[in-house]
């Protein structure tokens, strides 16, 4: 069974890749070296990213801030730097670091399509688990199912992000990620393998996935799957996010532009919006009987 389009991904790449190469999908790939891989992180104790850039190219992606530190001529979603020495560097680092919780991954999707070829995130997870670290996975890719063989029976939680229950909106905001149905299947299969599971509903998009109907659907899906932990997140005005969100709205829902501007940039409006959303999130969770799983 294959989980990625590995062959088609590299149809246009030659066997040796000394310089930038372009995938069949038009993503520029550069092989680079890193000096460190595991970083201290606010979400867990550590996080790691084997890739700079993410082929999923989500319209609201916060990881765009990476371009401040790693400037690229290509737009977000159209480049990936591959840290080909990631596993070697990680093995060296974990010999000196105390075990802790590791978030995979904080600035890219570790299971984005290139991972089918490079297998770096897989190897890093294997090393971390063998060294006694706990790994918390968050992905929008079904490729993570490839790695159930090394994850099952270990100290791992498999989580997926779901922004909207509507497949059409998911395809618009997250053009290269797995479908919502596939992400739910990841949770089901992880659960069937005995692993703890989690779902991040976020960022909840005003008037698109934060409506009462959408919240009811999201929490009912979480209840159906029997997911162990549920987080929610609001859309945040992080650097470089707004231009990309505007682009999507201009194309598909120009009537919402002003509403988004207020929710994101008017402090009072934002505070009121978040309080109200929090109330409705708890209500929807209660109706589906999963309040105790809200993180
Ligand atoms: S999957 Fe995550 S890291 Fe990748 S583009 Fe989407 S939001 Fe950004």
PDB file of C-alpha atoms and ligand atoms in Angstrom:
ATOM      1  CA  UNK A   1       0.000   0.000   0.000  1.00  0.00           C
ATOM      2  CA  UNK A   2       1.286   3.493  -0.757  1.00  0.00           C
ATOM      3  CA  UNK A   3       0.267   6.665   0.991  1.00  0.00           C
ATOM      4  CA  UNK A   4       1.905   9.316  -1.188  1.00  0.00           C
ATOM      5  CA  UNK A   5       2.324  10.004  -4.906  1.00  0.00           C
ATOM      6  CA  UNK A   6       6.036   9.377  -4.596  1.00  0.00           C
ATOM      7  CA  UNK A   7       6.566   8.405  -8.231  1.00  0.00           C
ATOM      8  CA  UNK A   8       4.719  11.329  -9.774  1.00  0.00           C
ATOM      9  CA  UNK A   9       6.246  13.700  -7.236  1.00  0.00           C
ATOM     10  CA  UNK A  10       9.700  13.013  -8.565  1.00  0.00           C
ATOM     11  CA  UNK A  11       8.933  12.377 -12.225  1.00  0.00           C
ATOM     12  CA  UNK A  12      10.631  15.639 -13.103  1.00  0.00           C
ATOM     13  CA  UNK A  13      13.580  15.214 -10.753  1.00  0.00           C
ATOM     14  CA  UNK A  14      16.798  13.545 -11.800  1.00  0.00           C
ATOM     15  CA  UNK A  15      18.611  11.031  -9.586  1.00  0.00           C
ATOM     16  CA  UNK A  16      21.139  13.536  -8.245  1.00  0.00           C
ATOM     17  CA  UNK A  17      19.793  16.704  -6.727  1.00  0.00           C
ATOM     18  CA  UNK A  18      22.700  19.047  -6.071  1.00  0.00           C
ATOM     19  CA  UNK A  19      20.689  22.206  -6.659  1.00  0.00           C
ATOM     20  CA  UNK A  20      17.051  23.259  -6.587  1.00  0.00           C
ATOM     21  CA  UNK A  21      14.700  20.855  -8.395  1.00  0.00           C
ATOM     22  CA  UNK A  22      11.070  21.291  -9.292  1.00  0.00           C
ATOM     23  CA  UNK A  23       8.474  18.603  -8.646  1.00  0.00           C
ATOM     24  CA  UNK A  24       5.777  17.664 -11.134  1.00  0.00           C
ATOM     25  CA  UNK A  25       3.473  19.916  -9.078  1.00  0.00           C
ATOM     26  CA  UNK A  26       5.775  22.924  -9.515  1.00  0.00           C
ATOM     27  CA  UNK A  27       7.214  22.953  -5.990  1.00  0.00           C
ATOM     28  CA  UNK A  28      10.890  23.960  -5.773  1.00  0.00           C
ATOM     29  CA  UNK A  29      12.821  21.481  -3.617  1.00  0.00           C
ATOM     30  CA  UNK A  30      16.255  22.202  -2.168  1.00  0.00           C
ATOM     31  CA  UNK A  31      18.306  19.757  -0.136  1.00  0.00           C
ATOM     32  CA  UNK A  32      19.970  21.544   2.764  1.00  0.00           C
ATOM     33  CA  UNK A  33      21.844  20.661   5.965  1.00  0.00           C
ATOM     34  CA  UNK A  34      20.860  21.699   9.472  1.00  0.00           C
ATOM     35  CA  UNK A  35      22.999  22.198  12.559  1.00  0.00           C
ATOM     36  CA  UNK A  36      20.243  21.459  15.104  1.00  0.00           C
ATOM     37  CA  UNK A  37      16.838  19.862  14.678  1.00  0.00           C
ATOM     38  CA  UNK A  38      15.162  19.607  18.074  1.00  0.00           C
ATOM     39  CA  UNK A  39      14.170  23.023  19.420  1.00  0.00           C
ATOM     40  CA  UNK A  40      12.648  24.152  22.698  1.00  0.00           C
ATOM     41  CA  UNK A  41       8.977  24.803  22.079  1.00  0.00           C
ATOM     42  CA  UNK A  42       6.029  26.445  23.827  1.00  0.00           C
ATOM     43  CA  UNK A  43       3.613  23.670  22.793  1.00  0.00           C
ATOM     44  CA  UNK A  44       5.540  20.738  24.287  1.00  0.00           C
ATOM     45  CA  UNK A  45       9.067  20.633  25.626  1.00  0.00           C
ATOM     46  CA  UNK A  46      10.495  20.356  22.118  1.00  0.00           C
ATOM     47  CA  UNK A  47       9.512  20.448  18.471  1.00  0.00           C
ATOM     48  CA  UNK A  48      11.270  19.529  15.266  1.00  0.00           C
ATOM     49  CA  UNK A  49      10.799  20.217  11.559  1.00  0.00           C
ATOM     50  CA  UNK A  50      12.592  18.205   8.895  1.00  0.00           C
ATOM     51  CA  UNK A  51      11.347  20.610   6.227  1.00  0.00           C
ATOM     52  CA  UNK A  52      11.309  24.371   5.804  1.00  0.00           C
ATOM     53  CA  UNK A  53       8.141  25.093   3.861  1.00  0.00           C
ATOM     54  CA  UNK A  54       5.022  23.036   3.355  1.00  0.00           C
ATOM     55  CA  UNK A  55       3.519  21.725   0.138  1.00  0.00           C
ATOM     56  CA  UNK A  56       0.039  21.810   1.661  1.00  0.00           C
ATOM     57  CA  UNK A  57      -0.005  25.579   1.137  1.00  0.00           C
ATOM     58  CA  UNK A  58      -2.937  26.341   3.451  1.00  0.00           C
ATOM     59  CA  UNK A  59      -4.397  29.801   2.957  1.00  0.00           C
ATOM     60  CA  UNK A  60      -4.255  30.689   6.676  1.00  0.00           C
ATOM     61  CA  UNK A  61      -0.910  29.025   7.470  1.00  0.00           C
ATOM     62  CA  UNK A  62       0.913  30.712  10.380  1.00  0.00           C
ATOM     63  CA  UNK A  63       4.194  29.024   9.444  1.00  0.00           C
ATOM     64  CA  UNK A  64       4.569  31.673   6.750  1.00  0.00           C
ATOM     65  CA  UNK A  65       6.554  33.594   9.380  1.00  0.00           C
ATOM     66  CA  UNK A  66       9.395  31.187   8.564  1.00  0.00           C
ATOM     67  CA  UNK A  67      10.001  33.207   5.413  1.00  0.00           C
ATOM     68  CA  UNK A  68      11.284  36.029   7.614  1.00  0.00           C
ATOM     69  CA  UNK A  69      14.183  33.831   8.678  1.00  0.00           C
ATOM     70  CA  UNK A  70      14.453  31.765   5.491  1.00  0.00           C
ATOM     71  CA  UNK A  71      13.582  34.097   2.586  1.00  0.00           C
ATOM     72  CA  UNK A  72      12.520  32.376  -0.628  1.00  0.00           C
ATOM     73  CA  UNK A  73      11.581  33.821  -3.996  1.00  0.00           C
ATOM     74  CA  UNK A  74       8.734  31.316  -4.258  1.00  0.00           C
ATOM     75  CA  UNK A  75       5.395  31.795  -2.521  1.00  0.00           C
ATOM     76  CA  UNK A  76       4.479  29.796   0.586  1.00  0.00           C
ATOM     77  CA  UNK A  77       3.490  26.282  -0.499  1.00  0.00           C
ATOM     78  CA  UNK A  78       5.714  26.475  -3.599  1.00  0.00           C
ATOM     79  CA  UNK A  79       9.062  25.678  -1.968  1.00  0.00           C
ATOM     80  CA  UNK A  80      10.416  23.130   0.478  1.00  0.00           C
ATOM     81  CA  UNK A  81      13.927  22.914   1.883  1.00  0.00           C
ATOM     82  CA  UNK A  82      14.680  19.348   2.935  1.00  0.00           C
ATOM     83  CA  UNK A  83      17.025  18.928   5.910  1.00  0.00           C
ATOM     84  CA  UNK A  84      18.613  15.785   4.572  1.00  0.00           C
ATOM     85  CA  UNK A  85      20.846  15.300   7.635  1.00  0.00           C
ATOM     86  CA  UNK A  86      17.897  15.680  10.064  1.00  0.00           C
ATOM     87  CA  UNK A  87      18.097  12.189  11.566  1.00  0.00           C
ATOM     88  CA  UNK A  88      21.894  12.316  12.042  1.00  0.00           C
ATOM     89  CA  UNK A  89      21.664  15.685  13.799  1.00  0.00           C
ATOM     90  CA  UNK A  90      18.739  14.539  15.946  1.00  0.00           C
ATOM     91  CA  UNK A  91      20.553  11.361  17.032  1.00  0.00           C
ATOM     92  CA  UNK A  92      23.446  13.531  18.208  1.00  0.00           C
ATOM     93  CA  UNK A  93      21.161  15.983  20.027  1.00  0.00           C
ATOM     94  CA  UNK A  94      19.104  13.449  21.933  1.00  0.00           C
ATOM     95  CA  UNK A  95      22.199  11.878  23.437  1.00  0.00           C
ATOM     96  CA  UNK A  96      22.586  15.113  25.420  1.00  0.00           C
ATOM     97  CA  UNK A  97      18.974  16.171  26.102  1.00  0.00           C
ATOM     98  CA  UNK A  98      16.583  14.960  28.820  1.00  0.00           C
ATOM     99  CA  UNK A  99      13.517  13.147  27.364  1.00  0.00           C
ATOM    100  CA  UNK A 100      10.315  15.186  27.173  1.00  0.00           C
ATOM    101  CA  UNK A 101       7.259  15.904  25.024  1.00  0.00           C
ATOM    102  CA  UNK A 102       7.996  16.556  21.359  1.00  0.00           C
ATOM    103  CA  UNK A 103       5.549  18.294  19.042  1.00  0.00           C
ATOM    104  CA  UNK A 104       5.667  17.045  15.444  1.00  0.00           C
ATOM    105  CA  UNK A 105       5.762  19.405  13.780  1.00  0.00           C
ATOM    106  CA  UNK A 106       5.577  23.146  14.559  1.00  0.00           C
ATOM    107  CA  UNK A 107       6.390  24.913  11.276  1.00  0.00           C
ATOM    108  CA  UNK A 108       5.513  22.423   8.548  1.00  0.00           C
ATOM    109  CA  UNK A 109       3.473  19.265   8.076  1.00  0.00           C
ATOM    110  CA  UNK A 110       5.969  16.515   8.794  1.00  0.00           C
ATOM    111  CA  UNK A 111       3.969  14.139   6.584  1.00  0.00           C
ATOM    112  CA  UNK A 112       3.619  16.436   3.575  1.00  0.00           C
ATOM    113  CA  UNK A 113       4.037  14.670   0.185  1.00  0.00           C
ATOM    114  CA  UNK A 114       7.865  14.910   0.060  1.00  0.00           C
ATOM    115  CA  UNK A 115       8.039  12.804   3.232  1.00  0.00           C
ATOM    116  CA  UNK A 116       6.875   9.811   1.163  1.00  0.00           C
ATOM    117  CA  UNK A 117      10.265   9.985  -0.537  1.00  0.00           C
ATOM    118  CA  UNK A 118      12.601  11.291   2.181  1.00  0.00           C
ATOM    119  CA  UNK A 119      11.130   9.451   5.228  1.00  0.00           C
ATOM    120  CA  UNK A 120      12.874  11.927   7.551  1.00  0.00           C
ATOM    121  CA  UNK A 121       9.990  12.598   9.950  1.00  0.00           C
ATOM    122  CA  UNK A 122       9.462   8.861  10.265  1.00  0.00           C
ATOM    123  CA  UNK A 123      13.103   8.241  11.163  1.00  0.00           C
ATOM    124  CA  UNK A 124      13.134  11.141  13.621  1.00  0.00           C
ATOM    125  CA  UNK A 125      10.008   9.822  15.372  1.00  0.00           C
ATOM    126  CA  UNK A 126      11.599   6.377  15.558  1.00  0.00           C
ATOM    127  CA  UNK A 127      14.751   7.788  17.164  1.00  0.00           C
ATOM    128  CA  UNK A 128      12.811   9.928  19.639  1.00  0.00           C
ATOM    129  CA  UNK A 129      10.550   7.080  20.739  1.00  0.00           C
ATOM    130  CA  UNK A 130      13.475   4.711  21.149  1.00  0.00           C
ATOM    131  CA  UNK A 131      15.150   7.324  23.385  1.00  0.00           C
ATOM    132  CA  UNK A 132      12.090   7.638  25.659  1.00  0.00           C
ATOM    133  CA  UNK A 133      10.575  10.864  24.318  1.00  0.00           C
ATOM    134  CA  UNK A 134       6.784  11.320  23.999  1.00  0.00           C
ATOM    135  CA  UNK A 135       5.714  12.367  20.495  1.00  0.00           C
ATOM    136  CA  UNK A 136       2.614  14.462  19.807  1.00  0.00           C
ATOM    137  CA  UNK A 137       1.723  14.391  16.121  1.00  0.00           C
ATOM    138  CA  UNK A 138      -0.435  16.939  14.312  1.00  0.00           C
ATOM    139  CA  UNK A 139      -0.922  16.486  10.583  1.00  0.00           C
ATOM    140  CA  UNK A 140      -3.293  16.925   7.667  1.00  0.00           C
ATOM    141  CA  UNK A 141      -1.850  13.979   5.777  1.00  0.00           C
ATOM    142  CA  UNK A 142      -2.829  10.339   5.611  1.00  0.00           C
ATOM    143  CA  UNK A 143       0.843   9.511   4.982  1.00  0.00           C
ATOM    144  CA  UNK A 144       1.196   9.254   8.769  1.00  0.00           C
ATOM    145  CA  UNK A 145      -0.627   5.911   8.476  1.00  0.00           C
ATOM    146  CA  UNK A 146       2.508   4.547   6.788  1.00  0.00           C
ATOM    147  CA  UNK A 147       4.243   4.959  10.146  1.00  0.00           C
ATOM    148  CA  UNK A 148       1.768   3.160  12.386  1.00  0.00           C
ATOM    149  CA  UNK A 149       4.202   0.245  12.397  1.00  0.00           C
ATOM    150  CA  UNK A 150       6.771   2.267  14.377  1.00  0.00           C
ATOM    151  CA  UNK A 151       4.224   4.288  16.382  1.00  0.00           C
ATOM    152  CA  UNK A 152       1.911   1.564  17.677  1.00  0.00           C
ATOM    153  CA  UNK A 153       2.664   0.501  21.216  1.00  0.00           C
ATOM    154  CA  UNK A 154       4.795   3.612  21.839  1.00  0.00           C
ATOM    155  CA  UNK A 155       4.304   6.839  23.766  1.00  0.00           C
ATOM    156  CA  UNK A 156       2.584   8.703  20.910  1.00  0.00           C
ATOM    157  CA  UNK A 157      -0.556  10.700  20.319  1.00  0.00           C
ATOM    158  CA  UNK A 158      -1.746  11.007  16.718  1.00  0.00           C
ATOM    159  CA  UNK A 159      -3.663  14.192  15.972  1.00  0.00           C
ATOM    160  CA  UNK A 160      -5.124  15.738  12.856  1.00  0.00           C
ATOM    161  CA  UNK A 161      -6.164  19.290  12.146  1.00  0.00           C
ATOM    162  CA  UNK A 162      -9.640  19.865  10.749  1.00  0.00           C
ATOM    163  CA  UNK A 163     -10.544  23.427   9.890  1.00  0.00           C
ATOM    164  CA  UNK A 164     -13.983  22.875   8.446  1.00  0.00           C
ATOM    165  CA  UNK A 165     -16.293  19.862   8.060  1.00  0.00           C
ATOM    166  CA  UNK A 166     -17.091  21.019   4.498  1.00  0.00           C
ATOM    167  CA  UNK A 167     -14.883  19.198   1.965  1.00  0.00           C
ATOM    168  CA  UNK A 168     -15.291  21.994  -0.598  1.00  0.00           C
ATOM    169  CA  UNK A 169     -14.031  24.637   1.821  1.00  0.00           C
ATOM    170  CA  UNK A 170     -11.230  22.345   2.993  1.00  0.00           C
ATOM    171  CA  UNK A 171     -10.057  21.952  -0.619  1.00  0.00           C
ATOM    172  CA  UNK A 172     -10.067  25.745  -1.036  1.00  0.00           C
ATOM    173  CA  UNK A 173      -8.187  26.605   2.170  1.00  0.00           C
ATOM    174  CA  UNK A 174      -5.936  23.525   2.255  1.00  0.00           C
ATOM    175  CA  UNK A 175      -5.417  22.739  -1.432  1.00  0.00           C
ATOM    176  CA  UNK A 176      -2.866  19.942  -1.096  1.00  0.00           C
ATOM    177  CA  UNK A 177      -3.877  18.380   2.220  1.00  0.00           C
ATOM    178  CA  UNK A 178      -5.886  15.179   2.695  1.00  0.00           C
ATOM    179  CA  UNK A 179      -9.663  15.367   2.549  1.00  0.00           C
ATOM    180  CA  UNK A 180     -11.603  15.703   5.794  1.00  0.00           C
ATOM    181  CA  UNK A 181     -12.787  12.096   5.396  1.00  0.00           C
ATOM    182  CA  UNK A 182      -9.183  10.906   5.059  1.00  0.00           C
ATOM    183  CA  UNK A 183      -8.136  12.815   8.193  1.00  0.00           C
ATOM    184  CA  UNK A 184     -10.960  11.206  10.139  1.00  0.00           C
ATOM    185  CA  UNK A 185      -9.787   7.858   8.811  1.00  0.00           C
ATOM    186  CA  UNK A 186      -6.306   8.612  10.198  1.00  0.00           C
ATOM    187  CA  UNK A 187      -7.874   9.030  13.642  1.00  0.00           C
ATOM    188  CA  UNK A 188      -9.877   5.832  13.312  1.00  0.00           C
ATOM    189  CA  UNK A 189      -6.870   3.777  12.214  1.00  0.00           C
ATOM    190  CA  UNK A 190      -4.623   5.282  14.889  1.00  0.00           C
ATOM    191  CA  UNK A 191      -7.240   4.472  17.494  1.00  0.00           C
ATOM    192  CA  UNK A 192      -7.602   0.940  16.156  1.00  0.00           C
ATOM    193  CA  UNK A 193      -3.819   0.606  16.579  1.00  0.00           C
ATOM    194  CA  UNK A 194      -4.225   1.436  20.255  1.00  0.00           C
ATOM    195  CA  UNK A 195      -2.820   4.966  20.022  1.00  0.00           C
ATOM    196  CA  UNK A 196      -4.148   8.044  21.786  1.00  0.00           C
ATOM    197  CA  UNK A 197      -5.749  10.486  19.353  1.00  0.00           C
ATOM    198  CA  UNK A 198      -6.445  14.204  19.157  1.00  0.00           C
ATOM    199  CA  UNK A 199      -8.079  16.680  16.844  1.00  0.00           C
ATOM    200  CA  UNK A 200      -7.427  20.379  16.412  1.00  0.00           C
ATOM    201  CA  UNK A 201     -10.439  22.253  15.090  1.00  0.00           C
ATOM    202  CA  UNK A 202      -8.771  25.353  13.808  1.00  0.00           C
ATOM    203  CA  UNK A 203      -8.362  27.899  12.823  1.00  0.00           C
ATOM    204  CA  UNK A 204     -12.131  28.216  12.979  1.00  0.00           C
ATOM    205  CA  UNK A 205     -12.952  30.521  10.080  1.00  0.00           C
ATOM    206  CA  UNK A 206     -15.535  33.246  10.770  1.00  0.00           C
ATOM    207  CA  UNK A 207     -18.849  32.570   9.034  1.00  0.00           C
ATOM    208  CA  UNK A 208     -17.348  29.527   7.299  1.00  0.00           C
ATOM    209  CA  UNK A 209     -16.491  27.017  10.003  1.00  0.00           C
ATOM    210  CA  UNK A 210     -17.447  28.876  13.185  1.00  0.00           C
ATOM    211  CA  UNK A 211     -21.199  28.766  12.565  1.00  0.00           C
ATOM    212  CA  UNK A 212     -23.434  26.807  14.942  1.00  0.00           C
ATOM    213  CA  UNK A 213     -24.091  24.242  12.193  1.00  0.00           C
ATOM    214  CA  UNK A 214     -20.384  23.763  11.425  1.00  0.00           C
ATOM    215  CA  UNK A 215     -19.457  23.476  15.127  1.00  0.00           C
ATOM    216  CA  UNK A 216     -22.226  20.941  15.700  1.00  0.00           C
ATOM    217  CA  UNK A 217     -20.924  18.890  12.776  1.00  0.00           C
ATOM    218  CA  UNK A 218     -17.287  19.080  13.918  1.00  0.00           C
ATOM    219  CA  UNK A 219     -18.031  17.944  17.470  1.00  0.00           C
ATOM    220  CA  UNK A 220     -20.359  15.240  16.297  1.00  0.00           C
ATOM    221  CA  UNK A 221     -17.563  13.894  14.057  1.00  0.00           C
ATOM    222  CA  UNK A 222     -15.182  13.944  17.049  1.00  0.00           C
ATOM    223  CA  UNK A 223     -17.718  12.036  19.117  1.00  0.00           C
ATOM    224  CA  UNK A 224     -18.247   9.458  16.340  1.00  0.00           C
ATOM    225  CA  UNK A 225     -14.534   8.762  16.085  1.00  0.00           C
ATOM    226  CA  UNK A 226     -14.117   8.692  19.870  1.00  0.00           C
ATOM    227  CA  UNK A 227     -11.164  11.052  19.768  1.00  0.00           C
ATOM    228  CA  UNK A 228      -9.375  11.462  23.112  1.00  0.00           C
ATOM    229  CA  UNK A 229      -8.512  15.170  23.037  1.00  0.00           C
ATOM    230  CA  UNK A 230     -10.053  18.147  21.246  1.00  0.00           C
ATOM    231  CA  UNK A 231      -8.524  21.590  20.823  1.00  0.00           C
ATOM    232  CA  UNK A 232      -9.931  24.597  19.034  1.00  0.00           C
ATOM    233  CA  UNK A 233      -8.193  27.670  17.691  1.00  0.00           C
ATOM    234  CA  UNK A 234      -9.310  30.989  16.272  1.00  0.00           C
ATOM    235  CA  UNK A 235      -7.881  32.702  13.232  1.00  0.00           C
ATOM    236  CA  UNK A 236      -5.014  34.945  14.364  1.00  0.00           C
ATOM    237  CA  UNK A 237      -3.475  37.960  12.660  1.00  0.00           C
ATOM    238  CA  UNK A 238       0.000  36.482  12.555  1.00  0.00           C
ATOM    239  CA  UNK A 239       2.630  37.967  10.221  1.00  0.00           C
ATOM    240  CA  UNK A 240       2.000  37.337   6.501  1.00  0.00           C
ATOM    241  CA  UNK A 241      -1.340  35.574   7.103  1.00  0.00           C
ATOM    242  CA  UNK A 242      -3.746  38.373   6.275  1.00  0.00           C
ATOM    243  CA  UNK A 243      -2.685  38.915   2.610  1.00  0.00           C
ATOM    244  CA  UNK A 244      -3.190  35.251   1.896  1.00  0.00           C
ATOM    245  CA  UNK A 245      -6.541  35.081   3.744  1.00  0.00           C
ATOM    246  CA  UNK A 246      -7.691  38.145   1.815  1.00  0.00           C
ATOM    247  CA  UNK A 247      -6.759  36.475  -1.438  1.00  0.00           C
ATOM    248  CA  UNK A 248      -8.959  33.463  -0.684  1.00  0.00           C
ATOM    249  CA  UNK A 249     -11.857  35.621   0.523  1.00  0.00           C
ATOM    250  CA  UNK A 250     -11.670  37.962  -2.483  1.00  0.00           C
ATOM    251  CA  UNK A 251     -12.049  34.973  -4.735  1.00  0.00           C
ATOM    252  CA  UNK A 252     -14.703  32.987  -2.883  1.00  0.00           C
ATOM    253  CA  UNK A 253     -16.426  35.210  -0.278  1.00  0.00           C
ATOM    254  CA  UNK A 254     -15.679  38.905  -0.879  1.00  0.00           C
ATOM    255  CA  UNK A 255     -18.740  39.753   1.238  1.00  0.00           C
ATOM    256  CA  UNK A 256     -16.830  38.496   4.318  1.00  0.00           C
ATOM    257  CA  UNK A 257     -13.723  40.667   3.898  1.00  0.00           C
ATOM    258  CA  UNK A 258     -14.896  43.476   6.164  1.00  0.00           C
ATOM    259  CA  UNK A 259     -16.089  41.047   8.845  1.00  0.00           C
ATOM    260  CA  UNK A 260     -12.697  39.298   8.859  1.00  0.00           C
ATOM    261  CA  UNK A 261     -10.900  42.634   9.031  1.00  0.00           C
ATOM    262  CA  UNK A 262     -12.875  43.586  12.150  1.00  0.00           C
ATOM    263  CA  UNK A 263     -12.488  40.182  13.826  1.00  0.00           C
ATOM    264  CA  UNK A 264      -8.757  40.175  13.205  1.00  0.00           C
ATOM    265  CA  UNK A 265      -7.760  43.794  13.760  1.00  0.00           C
ATOM    266  CA  UNK A 266     -10.385  45.582  15.882  1.00  0.00           C
ATOM    267  CA  UNK A 267      -9.376  44.801  19.461  1.00  0.00           C
ATOM    268  CA  UNK A 268     -12.850  45.151  21.034  1.00  0.00           C
ATOM    269  CA  UNK A 269     -14.539  43.247  18.253  1.00  0.00           C
ATOM    270  CA  UNK A 270     -11.926  40.517  18.492  1.00  0.00           C
ATOM    271  CA  UNK A 271     -12.334  40.153  22.256  1.00  0.00           C
ATOM    272  CA  UNK A 272     -16.131  39.925  21.962  1.00  0.00           C
ATOM    273  CA  UNK A 273     -15.842  37.482  19.061  1.00  0.00           C
ATOM    274  CA  UNK A 274     -13.527  35.158  20.975  1.00  0.00           C
ATOM    275  CA  UNK A 275     -15.707  35.161  24.094  1.00  0.00           C
ATOM    276  CA  UNK A 276     -18.808  34.363  22.085  1.00  0.00           C
ATOM    277  CA  UNK A 277     -17.064  31.677  20.061  1.00  0.00           C
ATOM    278  CA  UNK A 278     -15.729  30.088  23.229  1.00  0.00           C
ATOM    279  CA  UNK A 279     -19.261  29.923  24.614  1.00  0.00           C
ATOM    280  CA  UNK A 280     -20.616  28.322  21.420  1.00  0.00           C
ATOM    281  CA  UNK A 281     -17.696  25.853  21.245  1.00  0.00           C
ATOM    282  CA  UNK A 282     -18.464  24.629  24.775  1.00  0.00           C
ATOM    283  CA  UNK A 283     -22.147  24.399  23.942  1.00  0.00           C
ATOM    284  CA  UNK A 284     -21.497  22.317  20.799  1.00  0.00           C
ATOM    285  CA  UNK A 285     -19.087  20.064  22.706  1.00  0.00           C
ATOM    286  CA  UNK A 286     -21.700  19.522  25.429  1.00  0.00           C
ATOM    287  CA  UNK A 287     -24.413  18.639  22.906  1.00  0.00           C
ATOM    288  CA  UNK A 288     -22.121  15.976  21.419  1.00  0.00           C
ATOM    289  CA  UNK A 289     -21.146  14.724  24.870  1.00  0.00           C
ATOM    290  CA  UNK A 290     -17.427  15.459  24.514  1.00  0.00           C
ATOM    291  CA  UNK A 291     -16.971  18.420  26.889  1.00  0.00           C
ATOM    292  CA  UNK A 292     -14.595  16.376  29.020  1.00  0.00           C
ATOM    293  CA  UNK A 293     -12.229  16.031  26.085  1.00  0.00           C
ATOM    294  CA  UNK A 294     -11.874  19.744  25.349  1.00  0.00           C
ATOM    295  CA  UNK A 295      -8.295  20.858  25.950  1.00  0.00           C
TER     296      UNK A 295
HETATM  297  S1  LIG B   1      -0.322  21.820   6.784  1.00  0.00           S
HETATM  298 FE1  LIG B   1       0.170  23.211   8.476  1.00  0.00          FE
HETATM  299  S2  LIG B   1       2.265  23.886   8.061  1.00  0.00           S
HETATM  300 FE2  LIG B   1       1.474  23.012   6.180  1.00  0.00          FE
HETATM  301  S3  LIG B   1       0.685  24.763   5.021  1.00  0.00           S
HETATM  302 FE3  LIG B   1      -1.026  23.846   6.177  1.00  0.00          FE
HETATM  303  S4  LIG B   1      -1.111  24.998   8.098  1.00  0.00           S
HETATM  304 FE4  LIG B   1       0.899  25.381   7.164  1.00  0.00          FE
END
